[in-house]
Short mmCIF file of C-alpha atoms in Angstrom, two decimals:
data_model
loop_
_atom_site.label_atom_id
_atom_site.label_comp_id
_atom_site.label_asym_id
_atom_site.label_seq_id
_atom_site.Cartn_x
_atom_site.Cartn_y
_atom_site.Cartn_z
CA MET A 1 51.30 19.11 0.43
CA THR A 2 48.11 20.19 -1.31
CA LYS A 3 45.06 18.22 -0.33
CA LYS A 4 42.77 16.95 -3.03
CA PRO A 5 39.24 18.37 -2.78
CA GLN A 6 36.85 16.00 -1.10
CA LYS A 7 34.36 14.47 -3.50
CA LYS A 8 30.78 15.47 -2.76
CA THR A 9 28.02 12.89 -2.88
CA THR A 10 25.07 13.48 -5.14
CA HIS A 11 22.77 11.08 -3.31
CA THR A 12 21.64 9.48 -6.56
CA ILE A 13 21.89 5.90 -7.74
CA TRP A 14 23.91 6.96 -10.76
CA GLY A 15 25.99 9.61 -8.93
CA GLY A 16 29.37 7.92 -8.57
CA ARG A 17 30.77 9.74 -11.58
CA PHE A 18 29.71 13.19 -10.39
CA ALA A 19 31.24 15.51 -7.79
CA ALA A 20 28.40 18.00 -7.42
CA GLN A 21 24.69 18.04 -6.96
CA PRO A 22 22.57 18.68 -10.07
CA ASP A 23 21.05 22.13 -10.38
CA ALA A 24 17.48 22.47 -9.14
CA LEU A 25 16.35 23.13 -12.70
CA MET A 26 18.10 19.96 -13.83
CA VAL A 27 16.24 17.99 -11.17
CA GLU A 28 12.98 19.50 -12.39
CA VAL A 29 13.49 18.88 -16.10
CA ASN A 30 15.01 15.45 -15.59
CA ALA A 31 12.34 14.05 -13.28
CA SER A 32 9.49 12.01 -14.69
CA ILE A 33 8.04 10.55 -11.50
CA ASP A 34 5.00 12.82 -11.58
CA PHE A 35 3.68 10.95 -14.61
CA ASP A 36 5.58 7.68 -14.95
CA LYS A 37 4.55 6.53 -11.47
CA ARG A 38 1.48 5.05 -13.13
CA LEU A 39 3.86 2.41 -14.56
CA TYR A 40 4.51 1.05 -11.07
CA HIS A 41 2.58 -2.20 -11.58
CA GLU A 42 4.37 -2.98 -14.85
CA ASP A 43 7.75 -2.00 -13.39
CA ILE A 44 7.34 -4.26 -10.39
CA THR A 45 6.05 -7.17 -12.47
CA ALA A 46 8.94 -6.90 -14.92
CA SER A 47 11.47 -6.55 -12.09
CA GLN A 48 10.13 -9.68 -10.42
CA ALA A 49 10.46 -11.63 -13.67
CA HIS A 50 14.02 -10.32 -14.06
CA ALA A 51 14.96 -11.21 -10.46
CA GLU A 52 13.54 -14.71 -10.77
CA MET A 53 15.52 -15.23 -13.97
CA LEU A 54 18.74 -13.96 -12.35
CA GLY A 55 18.24 -16.42 -9.51
CA ALA A 56 17.42 -19.33 -11.83
CA GLN A 57 20.51 -18.61 -13.92
CA GLY A 58 22.77 -18.42 -10.85
CA ILE A 59 23.66 -14.80 -11.59
CA ILE A 60 22.43 -13.86 -8.11
CA SER A 61 21.58 -16.18 -5.25
CA LYS A 62 18.08 -17.62 -5.06
CA ALA A 63 17.80 -16.17 -1.57
CA ASP A 64 18.46 -12.67 -2.89
CA ALA A 65 16.04 -13.22 -5.75
CA LYS A 66 13.35 -14.31 -3.31
CA ALA A 67 13.98 -11.33 -1.03
CA ILE A 68 13.83 -8.95 -4.00
CA CYS A 69 10.52 -10.37 -5.23
CA LYS A 70 9.01 -10.25 -1.76
CA GLY A 71 10.20 -6.69 -1.22
CA LEU A 72 8.78 -5.61 -4.57
CA GLU A 73 5.41 -7.08 -3.66
CA THR A 74 5.46 -5.05 -0.45
CA ILE A 75 6.15 -1.91 -2.50
CA ARG A 76 3.29 -2.75 -4.85
CA ALA A 77 0.95 -2.94 -1.88
CA GLU A 78 2.25 0.37 -0.50
CA ILE A 79 1.71 2.18 -3.80
CA THR A 80 -1.73 0.64 -4.31
CA ALA A 81 -2.74 1.73 -0.81
CA GLY A 82 -1.43 5.26 -1.38
CA LYS A 83 1.22 4.93 1.32
CA PHE A 84 4.32 5.17 -0.88
CA GLN A 85 6.36 8.38 -0.73
CA PHE A 86 7.52 9.36 -4.21
CA SER A 87 10.63 11.53 -4.53
CA LYS A 88 11.40 13.83 -7.45
CA THR A 89 15.12 13.68 -6.68
CA LEU A 90 14.98 9.98 -7.50
CA GLU A 91 13.80 10.97 -11.00
CA ASP A 92 11.51 8.15 -12.06
CA ILE A 93 9.42 5.20 -10.99
CA HIS A 94 12.33 2.76 -11.43
CA MET A 95 14.69 4.54 -9.07
CA ASN A 96 11.95 5.32 -6.57
CA ILE A 97 11.12 1.63 -6.34
CA GLU A 98 14.75 0.52 -6.20
CA SER A 99 15.51 3.03 -3.44
CA ARG A 100 12.56 1.81 -1.36
CA LEU A 101 13.58 -1.79 -2.01
CA LYS A 102 16.98 -1.06 -0.49
CA GLU A 103 15.28 0.32 2.61
CA LEU A 104 13.25 -2.86 2.91
CA ILE A 105 15.81 -5.59 2.17
CA GLY A 106 19.20 -3.94 2.33
CA ALA A 107 22.16 -4.61 0.05
CA ALA A 108 20.43 -7.39 -1.87
CA ALA A 109 18.34 -4.70 -3.57
CA GLY A 110 21.44 -3.56 -5.43
CA ARG A 111 21.60 -6.89 -7.23
CA LEU A 112 18.26 -6.38 -8.99
CA HIS A 113 19.75 -4.12 -11.63
CA THR A 114 22.31 -6.74 -12.68
CA ALA A 115 22.20 -7.37 -16.44
CA ARG A 116 19.68 -4.66 -17.22
CA SER A 117 19.47 -0.89 -17.74
CA ARG A 118 16.78 1.67 -17.21
CA ASN A 119 16.70 1.75 -21.01
CA ASP A 120 15.34 -1.78 -21.45
CA GLN A 121 13.45 -1.44 -18.18
CA VAL A 122 11.33 1.50 -19.29
CA ALA A 123 10.87 0.06 -22.78
CA THR A 124 9.49 -3.11 -21.20
CA ASP A 125 7.26 -1.26 -18.75
CA LEU A 126 5.76 0.92 -21.45
CA ARG A 127 5.10 -2.02 -23.77
CA LEU A 128 3.35 -3.84 -20.96
CA TRP A 129 1.22 -0.77 -20.19
CA VAL A 130 0.27 -0.07 -23.80
CA ARG A 131 -0.44 -3.75 -24.39
CA GLY A 132 -2.83 -3.67 -21.45
CA GLN A 133 -4.52 -0.57 -22.83
CA CYS A 134 -5.17 -2.33 -26.13
CA GLY A 135 -7.22 -4.86 -24.19
CA GLU A 136 -9.01 -2.19 -22.15
CA ILE A 137 -10.01 -0.24 -25.24
CA ASP A 138 -11.13 -3.39 -27.04
CA ARG A 139 -13.48 -4.17 -24.16
CA ALA A 140 -14.81 -0.60 -24.17
CA LEU A 141 -15.39 -0.74 -27.93
CA MET A 142 -17.23 -4.04 -27.55
CA ALA A 143 -19.50 -2.47 -24.92
CA LEU A 144 -20.14 0.44 -27.27
CA GLN A 145 -21.02 -1.96 -30.09
CA ASP A 146 -23.40 -3.76 -27.75
CA ALA A 147 -25.16 -0.46 -26.97
CA LEU A 148 -25.52 0.27 -30.70
CA LEU A 149 -26.82 -3.23 -31.40
CA THR A 150 -29.34 -2.99 -28.57
CA GLN A 151 -30.76 0.22 -30.04
CA ALA A 152 -30.64 -1.12 -33.59
CA ALA A 153 -32.64 -4.22 -32.70
CA GLN A 154 -35.55 -1.97 -31.69
CA HIS A 155 -35.53 0.11 -34.88
CA THR A 156 -35.20 -2.15 -37.92
CA LYS A 157 -38.43 -0.63 -39.35
CA THR A 158 -37.96 2.92 -38.04
CA LEU A 159 -37.78 5.10 -41.15
CA MET A 160 -35.44 8.06 -41.35
CA PRO A 161 -33.77 10.08 -44.10
CA GLY A 162 -30.47 8.67 -45.23
CA MET A 163 -28.31 11.63 -46.21
CA THR A 164 -25.42 12.58 -48.43
CA HIS A 165 -23.97 16.10 -48.22
CA LEU A 166 -26.34 16.43 -45.22
CA GLN A 167 -29.21 16.49 -47.73
CA THR A 168 -32.03 13.95 -47.82
CA ALA A 169 -31.02 11.14 -50.17
CA GLN A 170 -32.94 7.87 -49.65
CA PRO A 171 -35.03 6.25 -46.92
CA VAL A 172 -33.09 4.06 -44.52
CA SER A 173 -33.88 2.55 -41.16
CA PHE A 174 -32.48 4.00 -37.97
CA ALA A 175 -31.08 0.54 -37.25
CA HIS A 176 -29.22 0.53 -40.56
CA HIS A 177 -27.67 3.90 -39.73
CA LEU A 178 -26.51 2.69 -36.31
CA MET A 179 -25.12 -0.51 -37.80
CA ALA A 180 -22.71 1.53 -39.90
CA TYR A 181 -20.99 2.52 -36.66
CA VAL A 182 -21.00 -1.07 -35.38
CA GLU A 183 -18.93 -2.04 -38.42
CA MET A 184 -16.72 1.05 -38.09
CA PHE A 185 -15.91 0.32 -34.45
CA GLY A 186 -15.34 -3.32 -35.36
CA ARG A 187 -12.51 -2.24 -37.65
CA ASP A 188 -11.14 -0.09 -34.86
CA ARG A 189 -10.99 -3.15 -32.66
CA THR A 190 -8.96 -5.04 -35.25
CA ARG A 191 -6.47 -2.16 -35.38
CA PHE A 192 -5.82 -2.45 -31.64
CA THR A 193 -5.65 -6.25 -31.91
CA ASP A 194 -3.12 -6.01 -34.74
CA ALA A 195 -1.07 -3.40 -32.89
CA ARG A 196 -1.05 -5.57 -29.77
CA ALA A 197 0.23 -8.56 -31.73
CA ARG A 198 3.11 -6.56 -33.23
CA MET A 199 4.16 -5.02 -29.92
CA ASN A 200 4.17 -8.34 -28.07
CA GLU A 201 7.94 -8.81 -27.98
CA SER A 202 10.09 -8.25 -24.90
CA PRO A 203 12.85 -5.61 -24.72
CA LEU A 204 13.97 -6.90 -21.31
CA GLY A 205 17.57 -8.08 -21.33
CA ALA A 206 18.69 -5.69 -24.06
CA ALA A 207 20.33 -3.69 -21.24
CA ALA A 208 21.56 -0.21 -22.21
CA LEU A 209 21.80 -0.95 -25.94
CA ALA A 210 24.31 -3.76 -26.56
CA GLY A 211 23.04 -6.66 -24.51
CA THR A 212 24.88 -8.04 -21.47
CA PRO A 213 27.80 -10.42 -20.79
CA PHE A 214 25.79 -12.17 -18.07
CA PRO A 215 24.23 -15.54 -19.03
CA ILE A 216 20.65 -14.29 -18.91
CA ASP A 217 17.61 -16.16 -20.27
CA ARG A 218 15.55 -13.64 -22.23
CA ASP A 219 13.11 -16.31 -23.38
CA SER A 220 12.11 -17.07 -19.80
CA THR A 221 11.46 -13.43 -18.88
CA ALA A 222 9.54 -12.91 -22.11
CA LYS A 223 7.35 -15.91 -21.32
CA LYS A 224 6.74 -14.81 -17.72
CA LEU A 225 5.60 -11.39 -18.95
CA GLY A 226 3.29 -12.82 -21.59
CA PHE A 227 5.40 -11.79 -24.57
CA ASP A 228 5.66 -14.02 -27.62
CA ALA A 229 9.45 -13.71 -27.77
CA PRO A 230 12.34 -11.39 -26.89
CA MET A 231 13.11 -8.60 -29.37
CA ALA A 232 15.82 -9.71 -31.79
CA ASN A 233 18.04 -6.62 -31.72
CA SER A 234 19.15 -4.96 -28.50
CA MET A 235 19.46 -1.48 -30.03
CA ASP A 236 16.00 -1.70 -31.55
CA ALA A 237 14.65 -3.02 -28.25
CA VAL A 238 15.55 0.08 -26.23
CA SER A 239 14.85 2.69 -28.91
CA ALA A 240 11.71 1.48 -30.71
CA ARG A 241 8.52 3.40 -30.04
CA ASP A 242 6.63 2.43 -33.17
CA PHE A 243 4.43 0.20 -31.01
CA ALA A 244 3.23 3.33 -29.21
CA MET A 245 2.86 5.25 -32.48
CA GLU A 246 0.68 2.48 -33.88
CA TYR A 247 -1.38 2.41 -30.71
CA LEU A 248 -1.90 6.18 -30.88
CA ALA A 249 -2.77 5.97 -34.57
CA ALA A 250 -5.48 3.43 -33.77
CA ALA A 251 -6.62 5.66 -30.91
CA ALA A 252 -6.82 8.70 -33.18
CA ILE A 253 -8.86 6.83 -35.80
CA THR A 254 -11.21 5.52 -33.11
CA ALA A 255 -11.63 9.00 -31.62
CA THR A 256 -12.40 10.34 -35.09
CA HIS A 257 -15.13 7.73 -35.51
CA LEU A 258 -16.52 8.63 -32.10
CA SER A 259 -16.53 12.27 -33.16
CA ARG A 260 -18.60 11.51 -36.25
CA LEU A 261 -21.21 9.71 -34.16
CA ALA A 262 -21.13 12.49 -31.56
CA GLU A 263 -21.86 15.07 -34.26
CA GLU A 264 -24.87 13.08 -35.43
CA LEU A 265 -26.21 12.82 -31.88
CA ILE A 266 -25.82 16.60 -31.59
CA LEU A 267 -27.70 17.17 -34.84
CA TRP A 268 -30.41 14.60 -34.10
CA SER A 269 -31.04 16.01 -30.63
CA SER A 270 -31.37 19.61 -31.87
CA GLU A 271 -34.77 21.30 -32.25
CA ARG A 272 -34.27 21.37 -36.03
CA PHE A 273 -34.11 17.57 -36.20
CA GLY A 274 -35.73 16.31 -33.00
CA PHE A 275 -34.96 12.68 -33.86
CA ILE A 276 -33.65 11.78 -30.40
CA ARG A 277 -33.46 13.13 -26.88
CA LEU A 278 -30.31 12.69 -24.82
CA SER A 279 -30.97 11.90 -21.17
CA ASP A 280 -30.50 14.37 -18.33
CA ALA A 281 -27.49 12.32 -17.26
CA PHE A 282 -25.59 13.40 -20.39
CA SER A 283 -26.97 16.91 -20.90
CA THR A 284 -26.38 20.26 -19.22
CA GLY A 285 -28.19 23.57 -18.88
CA SER A 286 -27.23 27.17 -19.48
CA SER A 287 -26.09 29.64 -16.83
CA ILE A 288 -28.24 32.37 -18.39
CA MET A 289 -30.89 30.72 -20.60
CA PRO A 290 -33.15 28.49 -18.49
CA GLN A 291 -34.75 26.80 -21.49
CA LYS A 292 -31.46 25.43 -22.85
CA ARG A 293 -30.64 21.73 -22.95
CA ASN A 294 -27.09 21.35 -24.17
CA PRO A 295 -25.51 18.12 -25.52
CA ASP A 296 -22.22 18.93 -23.79
CA ALA A 297 -21.16 15.29 -23.37
CA ALA A 298 -21.47 14.70 -27.11
CA GLU A 299 -19.69 17.96 -27.88
CA LEU A 300 -16.75 16.97 -25.68
CA VAL A 301 -16.53 13.59 -27.41
CA ARG A 302 -16.62 15.45 -30.72
CA ALA A 303 -13.55 17.45 -29.63
CA LYS A 304 -11.44 14.52 -28.41
CA PRO A 305 -9.76 13.65 -31.74
CA ALA A 306 -7.90 16.97 -31.67
CA ARG A 307 -6.25 16.01 -28.39
CA ILE A 308 -5.61 12.37 -29.29
CA THR A 309 -4.32 13.09 -32.79
CA GLY A 310 -2.10 15.71 -31.18
CA ALA A 311 -0.60 12.99 -28.98
CA LEU A 312 0.24 10.95 -32.07
CA ILE A 313 1.87 13.93 -33.77
CA THR A 314 3.82 14.67 -30.58
CA LEU A 315 5.26 11.17 -30.42
CA LEU A 316 6.09 11.16 -34.13
CA GLY A 317 7.91 14.44 -33.60
CA ILE A 318 9.85 13.11 -30.61
CA VAL A 319 11.14 10.05 -32.45
CA LYS A 320 11.69 11.76 -35.82
CA ALA A 321 15.43 11.94 -36.59
CA LEU A 322 16.35 10.46 -33.19
CA PRO A 323 19.61 8.54 -33.65
CA MET A 324 20.13 5.06 -32.26
CA SER A 325 19.66 4.04 -29.67
CA TYR A 326 18.26 5.62 -26.50
CA GLY A 327 17.97 9.36 -25.94
CA LYS A 328 16.45 11.21 -23.01
CA ASP A 329 13.98 12.57 -25.58
CA LEU A 330 12.09 9.31 -25.08
CA GLN A 331 11.13 10.40 -21.58
CA GLU A 332 8.68 12.71 -23.36
CA ASP A 333 6.77 9.81 -24.90
CA LYS A 334 4.74 8.88 -21.86
CA GLU A 335 2.61 11.94 -21.13
CA PRO A 336 0.97 12.06 -24.57
CA ILE A 337 0.37 8.30 -24.46
CA PHE A 338 -1.20 8.47 -21.01
CA ASP A 339 -3.26 11.54 -21.88
CA ALA A 340 -4.60 10.05 -25.13
CA SER A 341 -5.50 6.80 -23.37
CA ASP A 342 -7.32 8.54 -20.55
CA HIS A 343 -9.38 10.67 -22.92
CA LEU A 344 -10.19 7.86 -25.33
CA ASN A 345 -11.40 5.62 -22.50
CA MET A 346 -13.52 8.48 -21.19
CA ALA A 347 -14.99 9.21 -24.62
CA LEU A 348 -15.88 5.54 -25.15
CA ALA A 349 -17.62 5.30 -21.79
CA VAL A 350 -19.54 8.55 -22.35
CA MET A 351 -20.66 7.51 -25.82
CA GLU A 352 -21.89 4.15 -24.55
CA GLY A 353 -23.83 5.90 -21.80
CA MET A 354 -25.46 8.36 -24.20
CA LEU A 355 -26.54 5.60 -26.57
CA ARG A 356 -28.04 3.41 -23.86
CA ASP A 357 -29.99 6.31 -22.35
CA MET A 358 -31.18 8.16 -25.44
CA HIS A 359 -34.86 8.29 -26.40
CA VAL A 360 -35.78 7.89 -30.08
CA PHE A 361 -38.75 9.58 -31.81
CA PRO A 362 -39.64 7.36 -34.81
CA GLU A 363 -42.60 9.49 -35.88
CA ILE A 364 -40.42 12.61 -36.22
CA MET A 365 -37.83 10.66 -38.21
CA ALA A 366 -40.54 9.38 -40.57
CA GLU A 367 -42.02 12.85 -40.94
CA ALA A 368 -38.62 14.16 -42.02
CA LEU A 369 -38.88 11.98 -45.13
CA ASN A 370 -41.69 14.26 -46.37
CA ALA A 371 -39.06 16.78 -47.37
CA GLY A 372 -36.33 16.07 -49.85
CA TYR A 373 -38.08 13.64 -52.24
CA ALA A 374 -36.28 10.65 -50.77
CA THR A 375 -37.93 8.06 -53.05
CA ALA A 376 -36.91 9.69 -56.34
CA THR A 377 -34.28 7.02 -56.99
CA ASP A 378 -36.94 4.35 -56.45
CA LEU A 379 -38.99 5.80 -59.27
CA ALA A 380 -35.93 5.83 -61.55
CA ASP A 381 -35.27 2.19 -60.61
CA TRP A 382 -38.91 1.34 -61.42
CA LEU A 383 -38.56 2.90 -64.88
CA VAL A 384 -35.45 0.83 -65.55
CA ALA A 385 -36.92 -2.43 -64.23
CA ASN A 386 -40.41 -2.10 -65.76
CA LEU A 387 -39.96 -0.05 -68.93
CA ASN A 388 -36.41 -1.18 -69.76
CA LEU A 389 -35.23 2.40 -70.01
CA PRO A 390 -31.55 3.28 -69.74
CA PHE A 391 -30.86 4.58 -66.24
CA ARG A 392 -29.79 8.00 -67.49
CA GLU A 393 -33.11 8.44 -69.29
CA ALA A 394 -34.97 7.21 -66.22
CA HIS A 395 -32.97 9.67 -64.12
CA HIS A 396 -34.05 12.54 -66.41
CA ILE A 397 -37.74 11.55 -66.30
CA THR A 398 -37.66 11.24 -62.53
CA GLY A 399 -36.07 14.69 -62.28
CA GLN A 400 -39.08 16.06 -64.18
CA VAL A 401 -41.45 14.30 -61.75
CA VAL A 402 -39.57 15.84 -58.82
CA ALA A 403 -39.82 19.28 -60.43
CA LEU A 404 -43.59 18.77 -60.79
CA ALA A 405 -43.99 17.83 -57.13
CA GLU A 406 -41.81 20.75 -56.09
CA SER A 407 -43.86 23.21 -58.15
CA ARG A 408 -47.04 21.99 -56.42
CA GLY A 409 -45.45 21.88 -52.96
CA VAL A 410 -46.33 18.22 -52.38
CA ARG A 411 -44.48 14.99 -51.60
CA LEU A 412 -43.72 12.54 -54.40
CA ASP A 413 -46.14 9.99 -53.00
CA ALA A 414 -48.87 12.66 -53.03
CA LEU A 415 -48.79 12.83 -56.84
CA THR A 416 -51.56 11.03 -58.76
CA LEU A 417 -51.19 8.64 -61.66
CA THR A 418 -52.42 11.41 -63.95
CA ASP A 419 -49.62 13.61 -62.63
CA LEU A 420 -47.04 10.92 -63.37
CA GLN A 421 -48.40 10.23 -66.84
CA SER A 422 -48.22 13.92 -67.66
CA VAL A 423 -44.48 13.49 -67.49
CA HIS A 424 -44.25 10.03 -69.13
CA SER A 425 -47.32 8.32 -70.54
CA ALA A 426 -46.02 4.79 -69.92
CA LEU A 427 -45.97 5.20 -66.12
CA ARG A 428 -48.46 2.84 -64.45
CA ALA A 429 -50.32 2.71 -61.16
CA ASP A 430 -47.77 0.38 -59.57
CA ALA A 431 -45.19 3.11 -60.06
CA LEU A 432 -46.96 4.94 -57.22
CA ASP A 433 -45.97 2.13 -54.85
CA ALA A 434 -42.30 2.84 -55.56
CA LEU A 435 -42.78 6.31 -54.12
CA ASN A 436 -43.75 5.00 -50.66
CA PRO A 437 -40.83 5.20 -48.18
CA ALA A 438 -41.73 1.89 -46.51
CA THR A 439 -41.77 0.17 -49.90
CA SER A 440 -38.43 1.75 -50.71
CA LEU A 441 -36.97 0.45 -47.44
CA ALA A 442 -38.24 -3.10 -47.98
CA ALA A 443 -36.97 -3.20 -51.56
CA ARG A 444 -33.31 -2.75 -50.68
CA GLN A 445 -32.64 -6.45 -50.19
CA SER A 446 -29.05 -6.49 -51.44
CA PHE A 447 -26.46 -7.70 -48.95
CA GLY A 448 -25.63 -4.83 -46.63
CA GLY A 449 -28.81 -2.99 -47.62
CA THR A 450 -31.40 -1.28 -45.44
CA ALA A 451 -34.29 -3.73 -45.88
CA PRO A 452 -35.50 -4.87 -42.42
CA ALA A 453 -34.69 -8.51 -43.16
CA GLN A 454 -31.15 -7.58 -44.18
CA VAL A 455 -30.65 -5.38 -41.13
CA LYS A 456 -31.92 -8.08 -38.77
CA ALA A 457 -29.46 -10.50 -40.34
CA ALA A 458 -26.70 -7.91 -40.00
CA ILE A 459 -27.48 -7.44 -36.30
CA ALA A 460 -27.34 -11.20 -35.70
CA SER A 461 -24.08 -11.46 -37.62
CA ALA A 462 -22.53 -8.54 -35.76
CA ARG A 463 -23.45 -10.03 -32.38
CA LYS A 464 -21.78 -13.25 -33.41
CA ARG A 465 -18.66 -11.57 -34.82
CA PHE A 466 -18.13 -8.85 -32.23
CA ILE A 467 -19.96 -9.66 -28.99
CA ASN A 468 -20.40 -13.39 -28.63
CA LYS A 469 -17.25 -14.47 -30.47
CA LYS A 470 -15.10 -17.13 -28.88
CA GLY A 471 -12.63 -15.63 -26.42
CA ALA A 472 -14.46 -12.30 -26.17
#
């Protein structure tokens, strides 16, 4: 009689179907523990909610549910203390925790996975983690806005060239320039808030893809985990990653805004501008040129959008054309999400530090207005308001005045009344006032304009809307 070959154990939680060990390469490519271990807190919290629900529903005994929750809390403490031994052969954070739970409480640990799958488990963990990151980034953006507002409050009358095409355009205040970023980062915050609201549904209980025959209470686990409701479709619950795409899209836009500000800090701190000086804490030197003072922190922030936008494109590529419902492809979603989050948080902290420490040189900013004929538009506006000329005619006359100043190598406000009248005889002495940068600044009283009174009101409004708002 021929003996049947003895079945070999694979020593894995899912190994009952298999007769041989996985190849070493399969273990390597299949394992995610090296990066998904950072989901341990979310995994344990979700597992405790699931165990409590199973006990309350009579699916497992309350004694087993209590033992599971207590064992999971012990594991949380071990991981937090750095005493937990992670194993690549156990693939991921879920199986590492479940294996340790069995060591701690015995057979009862095997009941934890009743009525759930790793599919809804990881979807829940990742939603919890990304949801938490939305809050973290919102707080970091608020701190950055506070740093901008603190600087702006000191410079409502500090004149500087406002630019278009990186050419001098019109006088603005340094505060007004900084306030543009306060508003920009405010919109970024709403993007994370909106994303958080849309992702706040629970996948837990969807199981592998089709739900479960056990009488589970998905509403109770959703409530315990702070979700608004359980997701309505079990297939969507395990496969959806649009919440992470939206989060990364908001992260990429925020990083792009940070990059714009970083570029301006780099320009302003250069010898050619000299508007600001970044502190030693956020500058570096050269290995060969002892005189160098490099804005490396700002340059690194300027580069971050490439990495963070790349994470978004990676996730879009992973999910593109992926059929319902779960595929192992989705294991690849976590590294780009984690990487983008780490670098965005770093960039936000660095930018806040640079802004709080930087030194501003108002006199150099004001001196820069001497080049570029920044008050030309003010003269055109004067011609319209006082001589009732069509703006296009006023624009042409002002262009001639600029050409005159340029030919003499002087500023507009250095021209005399005789000079102005040589271009247009109706120009009066009060037209000279329009050519003064401080007068130009004060005149822009329209809502959202650069007049000091408007900027002070904008700062007060921004503090109320973004910093001191209820619940912030």
